Amino acid sequence: MIRAVIVMNDQGKPRLLKFYHYQPVEKQHEIIRTIYGVLCSRADNVSNFVNAESIFGPDARLVYKTFATLYFVFVFDASENELAILDLMQVFVETLDKCFSNVCELDIVFNFNKVHTILDEIIVGGQVLETSSSEVVKAVDEISRLEKASNSIMRVPKSISAWQGR
Amino acid sequence: MNPFSSGTRLRDMIRSIRACKTAAEERAVVRKECASIRAAVSDNDNDYRHRNMAKLMFIHMLGYPTHFGQMECLKLIAAPGFPEKRIGYLGLMLLLDERQEVLMLVTNSLKQDLNHTNQYIVGLALCALGNISSAEMARDLAPEVERLLQFRDPNIRKKAALCSIRIIKKVPDLAENFVNTAASLLKEKHHGVLLTGIQLCTDLCNVSTEALEYFRKKCTEGLVRVLKDVVNSPYAPEYDISGIADPFLHIRLLRLLRVLGHGDADASDCMNDILAQVATKTESNKNAGNAILYECVETIMGIEDSSGLRVLAINILGRFLSNRDNNIRYVALNMLMRAIAVDSQAVQRHRATILECVKDSDASIRKKALELVCLLVNENNVTSLSKELIDYLEVSDQEFKGDLTSKICSIVEKFSPEKIWYIDQMLKVLSLASNYVKDDVWHALIVVISNASNLHGYTVRSLYRAVQLSGEEEILVRVAVWCIGEYGEMLVNGMGMLEKEEPITVTECDAIDVIETTYKQYTADLTTRAMCLVALLKLSCRFPLSSQRIQDIIAQNKGSVLLELQQRCIEFDSILQKHQNIRSALCERMPVLDESTYSVRKAGSLPAAVSTSQGAVLDLSNGVGKPSAAPLVDLLDLSSDEIPVPNSSGSDFLHDLLGVDLSIGSTQTGTNQVQKSGADVLMDLLSIGTLPSQSSLSSVDGLSSDKDNSTSIGALENLSSHTTPSVQASSVSGGFAMMDLLDALPPSEKKLEDSGPTYPSVVAYESSSLKITFNFSKQPGNVQTTLVEANFVNKSSNVFTDFVFLAAVPKFLQLHLDPASNNVLPASGNGSITQKLRVVNSQHGKKSLVMRIRIAYKVNDEDVKEEGQISNFPPGL
């Protein structure tokens, strides 16, 4: 299974963090720092695979790829195919590209919860849900549409909170 | 409305955080935002709850604590609107821990949402459950998820399938409920559902053997058909990755087939054809195609034996190795590493390609390839493989040399066909990268050299040549220095010349030059220099003509600021100047080092073995054995140089050098131990083990009436095989027998001495309780010096403990007291203590000897002192 999806910029600032095994905040940041340290020191002409056993325990592998100013990092265990994860990363980035039309770091910063929604349509609980970017875009568009529709209704402030009735 | 929460929008907050120039500023902004969110939380603000939650998620990502927002998630999830729920579930997945009790409160909301009429809300709930479900939640909600597996919308079905995976992982008992539904998912036409369904089946097989059996029986053929369809399907652009049709589905299918085929010949048989088809038909010029091939190879390796397929698979990996893409080479090496266990012959065929990968520009590939090469080495290919590796060592990156060197050394050591080859290879490695060679490796080399008696000459000459070429390689120089010290004469006289060797002319001077330059090199460290000094001492015997030069070199360095070196110089200088007679014995060649002891020791199990054998020695030889008699391996363990050499300044150093422990009782052994450990080093370095053991045996013969000694000899004969000569020597040293050793005079000299003037013994001192007898002897050719052996006998009926004998002489005499044989004097003349004195009379012939003595000891713990003057020395001393 996939253990974590991390997007960070070339300064080591996290832009998207998703751990499929719970990690406390402090631990998450320690992990990011370690990974950033590893990625920074890697040359250009090397493979995209890093042995992550020291960070995530036995069997953990890490695949990373650089897109403009961003590092995309997937951490996973032996039950995933390294090369396929590389393709999955491609699917993820393609989807982002389609949703934000030419995605850049700022899009991800300001729309991080949309990015989360996109990721949730690709991976659930560390398992691959969907591999076709057009399918994902379709689902995400549907969610945005729903969101907007209910937002317009919600402009009117509610005086009674519905949840209290439950 | 709360005045705080109306403040900033999410976008504004992100902007202001991004505008911060320092971490402190950022913290201030975050603190302010958190304060306003807290205020909103305590006011139970509804309007901005989901905006606040979005802010909190951002703050959480930056690494700040956000626990105060956890309850807000629950409220949002319970809200009716879609946006609130969406943010609520996002927050739930990011901020909450499955172990927290808060999570239990969400179960009810989840249950309602799983039954919601809006399928997107159902989707949100499934996604959240799939990500964070705890075991309790899994139990409570499993029926809902099971039902959703048959939902009409495929988007819900696929999410439900992944959610089921989480559930059965948390509660494996629930697996059986899902087996039938999961099997029906395998017949799905919808891509996403099929993909997740296959994944669900794979995980069911992993948690339950019944499920595995069921799928194996019912679904194997179906899956093979599905794979066949996928492989032969017409072009389906939406699931296409860079021109390869649907690699993910391929991979999932192959993976499930692997699980089903593993350990089952029938199922494996069933999938052979399709695997062969995938392996041969998949395009390998794209990453996606290679991903399929890679998975296919793994499946072929995982299922039951079909050797034809395996060869095909390993050939695919072989092709991967020459792929331009680093990633492909990397995974191929990983896989080959595992394939060795399955079919090492097939992997061997790709040796050459693997060897090329050792020279890859990518460090992680180099490392993997090197590991793989080491797994491939066997007796047949070690020669060619190590040659390749050593050649590469010359040009490899600095940071890779350490790894490379240690691997080369280990394979050369493990698989060497003959000693000469091993020595040659090690010499090459040492010449290229000696600084990366670990201590135990070159120690092992010395052990081997020492055992290869026919190669001593060859080795020392090769080393000499190597040092001429690469004299800056410290470890190489060390080994060379050691060998020149041991086998220096073979370097000069060309003894033991092998046929393939080119003759070489080296003079004594050249050999000493090597050692002297090394000693003087500023890079040489303490160990190397210490080894140089020992080598020089040894050469002083090997090269009698150059001994003056050696003496000069050693004398020059008597002022070294390094204690260790200074001490060695002073001691060796004194051996060279004052102890010509024992020098040759001291400089004997090192006894052959025991290879088995060394390898056992390397394995780390020696200490126990040694302690038992020592125990035996101590026991049988009446407690006089040297307690710290270390195995000979210590010879090489120069790390023990760091143990400060004992305070055996000046006078007693010879004792220590010889490792002679003259004590008889066992009380002193404990106190001596500290000193001994240092003495061992010296003694071992000087390798005087063999000679003393012979001479002591012969002297014991003369004293065969002595019970103690004969038993100790018996014990020695029984020593287990790994006890080395030096141990024997030192344990024998306990008895009287060793007394003769100090003189260590060859028989011929003894005769000389016998024929010289003899002096009668005198009773130097006698009181009611104590008698001291002096025996005299002269060193030939040195009339001024008299050797006195004092013999103390206790006449009283009480044991004397802490016995100390002191003496003082007038200025024209020089007195040198050696340590006493013991400090306990048995009662009623049942034993004696001996102590050697050396008196130099500078006015020999004019004045005779005179001495004032003091004896101190304890009787029943009470101090007793006796004093006296001796003036009855025989004339002519």
GROMACS .gro file of N, CA and C in nm, chain B residues 420 423-424 427 431 449 452-470 476 479-507 510-511 514 543 589:
model
  180
  586ILE      N    1   4.885  -1.754  -0.282
  586ILE     CA    2   4.963  -1.654  -0.355
  586ILE      C    3   4.869  -1.558  -0.427
  589ILE      N    4   4.730  -1.317  -0.170
  589ILE     CA    5   4.828  -1.215  -0.133
  589ILE      C    6   4.842  -1.113  -0.245
  590ASP      N    7   4.848  -1.161  -0.369
  590ASP     CA    8   4.859  -1.069  -0.483
  590ASP      C    9   4.744  -0.970  -0.487
  593LEU      N   10   4.751  -0.719  -0.212
  593LEU     CA   11   4.855  -0.619  -0.236
  593LEU      C   12   4.807  -0.515  -0.336
  597SER      N   13   4.759  -0.127  -0.257
  597SER     CA   14   4.830  -0.025  -0.333
  597SER      C   15   4.735   0.081  -0.385
  615ILE      N   16   5.002  -1.441   0.543
  615ILE     CA   17   5.142  -1.433   0.502
  615ILE      C   18   5.227  -1.517   0.596
  618ALA      N   19   5.213  -1.876   0.516
  618ALA     CA   20   5.258  -1.923   0.385
  618ALA      C   21   5.410  -1.918   0.381
  619SER      N   22   5.474  -2.016   0.443
  619SER     CA   23   5.619  -2.006   0.461
  619SER      C   24   5.694  -2.004   0.328
  620ASN      N   25   5.635  -2.070   0.225
  620ASN     CA   26   5.706  -2.072   0.098
  620ASN      C   27   5.693  -1.940   0.023
  621LEU      N   28   5.606  -1.854   0.070
  621LEU     CA   29   5.583  -1.729  -0.002
  621LEU      C   30   5.643  -1.607   0.069
  622HIS      N   31   5.711  -1.632   0.181
  622HIS     CA   32   5.763  -1.518   0.257
  622HIS      C   33   5.850  -1.429   0.172
  623GLY      N   34   5.942  -1.491   0.101
  623GLY     CA   35   6.035  -1.413   0.019
  623GLY      C   36   5.961  -1.338  -0.088
  624TYR      N   37   5.873  -1.411  -0.157
  624TYR     CA   38   5.796  -1.350  -0.265
  624TYR      C   39   5.717  -1.230  -0.213
  625THR      N   40   5.650  -1.251  -0.098
  625THR     CA   41   5.565  -1.146  -0.043
  625THR      C   42   5.645  -1.023  -0.007
  626VAL      N   43   5.756  -1.045   0.060
  626VAL     CA   44   5.830  -0.928   0.106
  626VAL      C   45   5.886  -0.852  -0.014
  627ARG      N   46   5.925  -0.924  -0.118
  627ARG     CA   47   5.976  -0.854  -0.237
  627ARG      C   48   5.863  -0.780  -0.309
  628SER      N   49   5.746  -0.843  -0.318
  628SER     CA   50   5.634  -0.775  -0.383
  628SER      C   51   5.597  -0.650  -0.305
  629LEU      N   52   5.596  -0.663  -0.174
  629LEU     CA   53   5.560  -0.548  -0.092
  629LEU      C   54   5.661  -0.436  -0.111
  630TYR      N   55   5.788  -0.476  -0.119
  630TYR     CA   56   5.892  -0.376  -0.137
  630TYR      C   57   5.868  -0.298  -0.266
  631ARG      N   58   5.838  -0.373  -0.372
  631ARG     CA   59   5.809  -0.307  -0.500
  631ARG      C   60   5.687  -0.215  -0.488
  632ALA      N   61   5.582  -0.267  -0.424
  632ALA     CA   62   5.457  -0.191  -0.412
  632ALA      C   63   5.481  -0.061  -0.335
  633VAL      N   64   5.561  -0.070  -0.231
  633VAL     CA   65   5.586   0.050  -0.151
  633VAL      C   66   5.665   0.153  -0.232
  634GLN      N   67   5.755   0.103  -0.317
  634GLN     CA   68   5.829   0.198  -0.402
  634GLN      C   69   5.733   0.277  -0.489
  635LEU      N   70   5.625   0.209  -0.534
  635LEU     CA   71   5.531   0.275  -0.626
  635LEU      C   72   5.427   0.358  -0.553
  636SER      N   73   5.373   0.305  -0.445
  636SER     CA   74   5.269   0.382  -0.376
  636SER      C   75   5.299   0.387  -0.227
  642LEU      N   76   4.931  -0.025   0.339
  642LEU     CA   77   5.026  -0.101   0.258
  642LEU      C   78   5.164  -0.093   0.322
  645VAL      N   79   5.195  -0.310   0.634
  645VAL     CA   80   5.215  -0.452   0.607
  645VAL      C   81   5.358  -0.474   0.557
  646ALA      N   82   5.404  -0.381   0.471
  646ALA     CA   83   5.539  -0.394   0.418
  646ALA      C   84   5.641  -0.387   0.530
  647VAL      N   85   5.623  -0.292   0.618
  647VAL     CA   86   5.718  -0.275   0.728
  647VAL      C   87   5.723  -0.401   0.813
  648TRP      N   88   5.605  -0.454   0.840
  648TRP     CA   89   5.602  -0.576   0.921
  648TRP      C   90   5.677  -0.688   0.851
  649CYS      N   91   5.650  -0.704   0.722
  649CYS     CA   92   5.713  -0.814   0.649
  649CYS      C   93   5.863  -0.794   0.636
  650ILE      N   94   5.905  -0.670   0.614
  650ILE     CA   95   6.049  -0.646   0.603
  650ILE      C   96   6.116  -0.678   0.736
  651GLY      N   97   6.050  -0.639   0.846
  651GLY     CA   98   6.103  -0.671   0.977
  651GLY      C   99   6.118  -0.821   0.995
  652GLU      N  100   6.017  -0.895   0.950
  652GLU     CA  101   6.019  -1.039   0.972
  652GLU      C  102   6.110  -1.111   0.872
  653TYR      N  103   6.096  -1.072   0.747
  653TYR     CA  104   6.161  -1.151   0.642
  653TYR      C  105   6.264  -1.067   0.566
  654GLY      N  106   6.321  -0.969   0.634
  654GLY     CA  107   6.412  -0.876   0.568
  654GLY      C  108   6.524  -0.944   0.492
  655GLU      N  109   6.578  -1.052   0.548
  655GLU     CA  110   6.694  -1.115   0.483
  655GLU      C  111   6.655  -1.175   0.348
  656MET      N  112   6.528  -1.215   0.336
  656MET     CA  113   6.482  -1.272   0.209
  656MET      C  114   6.472  -1.164   0.102
  657LEU      N  115   6.450  -1.044   0.147
  657LEU     CA  116   6.442  -0.932   0.054
  657LEU      C  117   6.579  -0.908  -0.007
  658VAL      N  118   6.681  -0.921   0.077
  658VAL     CA  119   6.816  -0.890   0.031
  658VAL      C  120   6.877  -1.006  -0.047
  659ASN      N  121   6.860  -1.129   0.008
  659ASN     CA  122   6.930  -1.239  -0.059
  659ASN      C  123   6.844  -1.312  -0.162
  660GLY      N  124   6.721  -1.264  -0.182
  660GLY     CA  125   6.638  -1.322  -0.287
  660GLY      C  126   6.605  -1.468  -0.266
  661MET      N  127   6.592  -1.508  -0.142
  661MET     CA  128   6.562  -1.648  -0.113
  661MET      C  129   6.419  -1.681  -0.152
  662GLY      N  130   6.393  -1.805  -0.180
  662GLY     CA  131   6.257  -1.850  -0.210
  662GLY      C  132   6.201  -1.784  -0.334
  663MET      N  133   6.287  -1.757  -0.433
  663MET     CA  134   6.242  -1.691  -0.555
  663MET      C  135   6.148  -1.782  -0.633
  664LEU      N  136   6.033  -1.729  -0.671
  664LEU     CA  137   5.940  -1.807  -0.752
  664LEU      C  138   5.976  -1.790  -0.899
  665GLU      N  139   5.925  -1.883  -0.979
  665GLU     CA  140   5.961  -1.880  -1.121
  665GLU      C  141   5.911  -1.754  -1.191
  666LYS      N  142   5.788  -1.716  -1.153
  666LYS     CA  143   5.730  -1.604  -1.226
  666LYS      C  144   5.786  -1.469  -1.182
  667GLU      N  145   5.866  -1.473  -1.078
  667GLU     CA  146   5.913  -1.348  -1.022
  667GLU      C  147   6.027  -1.287  -1.103
  668GLU      N  148   6.026  -1.155  -1.112
  668GLU     CA  149   6.142  -1.089  -1.171
  668GLU      C  150   6.243  -1.066  -1.060
  669PRO      N  151   6.371  -1.095  -1.090
  669PRO     CA  152   6.471  -1.074  -0.985
  669PRO      C  153   6.480  -0.925  -0.950
  670ILE      N  154   6.520  -0.900  -0.829
  670ILE     CA  155   6.526  -0.763  -0.782
  670ILE      C  156   6.646  -0.752  -0.690
  671THR      N  157   6.717  -0.644  -0.700
  671THR     CA  158   6.833  -0.628  -0.613
  671THR      C  159   6.803  -0.522  -0.507
  672VAL      N  160   6.806  -0.569  -0.385
  672VAL     CA  161   6.782  -0.476  -0.275
  672VAL      C  162   6.898  -0.492  -0.178
  673THR      N  163   6.952  -0.382  -0.136
  673THR     CA  164   7.059  -0.392  -0.037
  673THR      C  165   6.999  -0.375   0.101
  676ASP      N  166   6.880  -0.032   0.141
  676ASP     CA  167   6.750   0.001   0.081
  676ASP      C  168   6.637  -0.039   0.174
  677ALA      N  169   6.649  -0.157   0.228
  677ALA     CA  170   6.542  -0.207   0.314
  677ALA      C  171   6.525  -0.117   0.434
  680VAL      N  172   6.355   0.211   0.350
  680VAL     CA  173   6.209   0.207   0.344
  680VAL      C  174   6.151   0.234   0.482
  709PHE      N  175   7.035  -0.805   0.969
  709PHE     CA  176   7.141  -0.736   0.895
  709PHE      C  177   7.251  -0.693   0.990
  755ARG      N  178   6.212  -1.479   1.444
  755ARG     CA  179   6.093  -1.458   1.360
  755ARG      C  180   5.968  -1.491   1.440
   0.00000   0.00000   0.00000
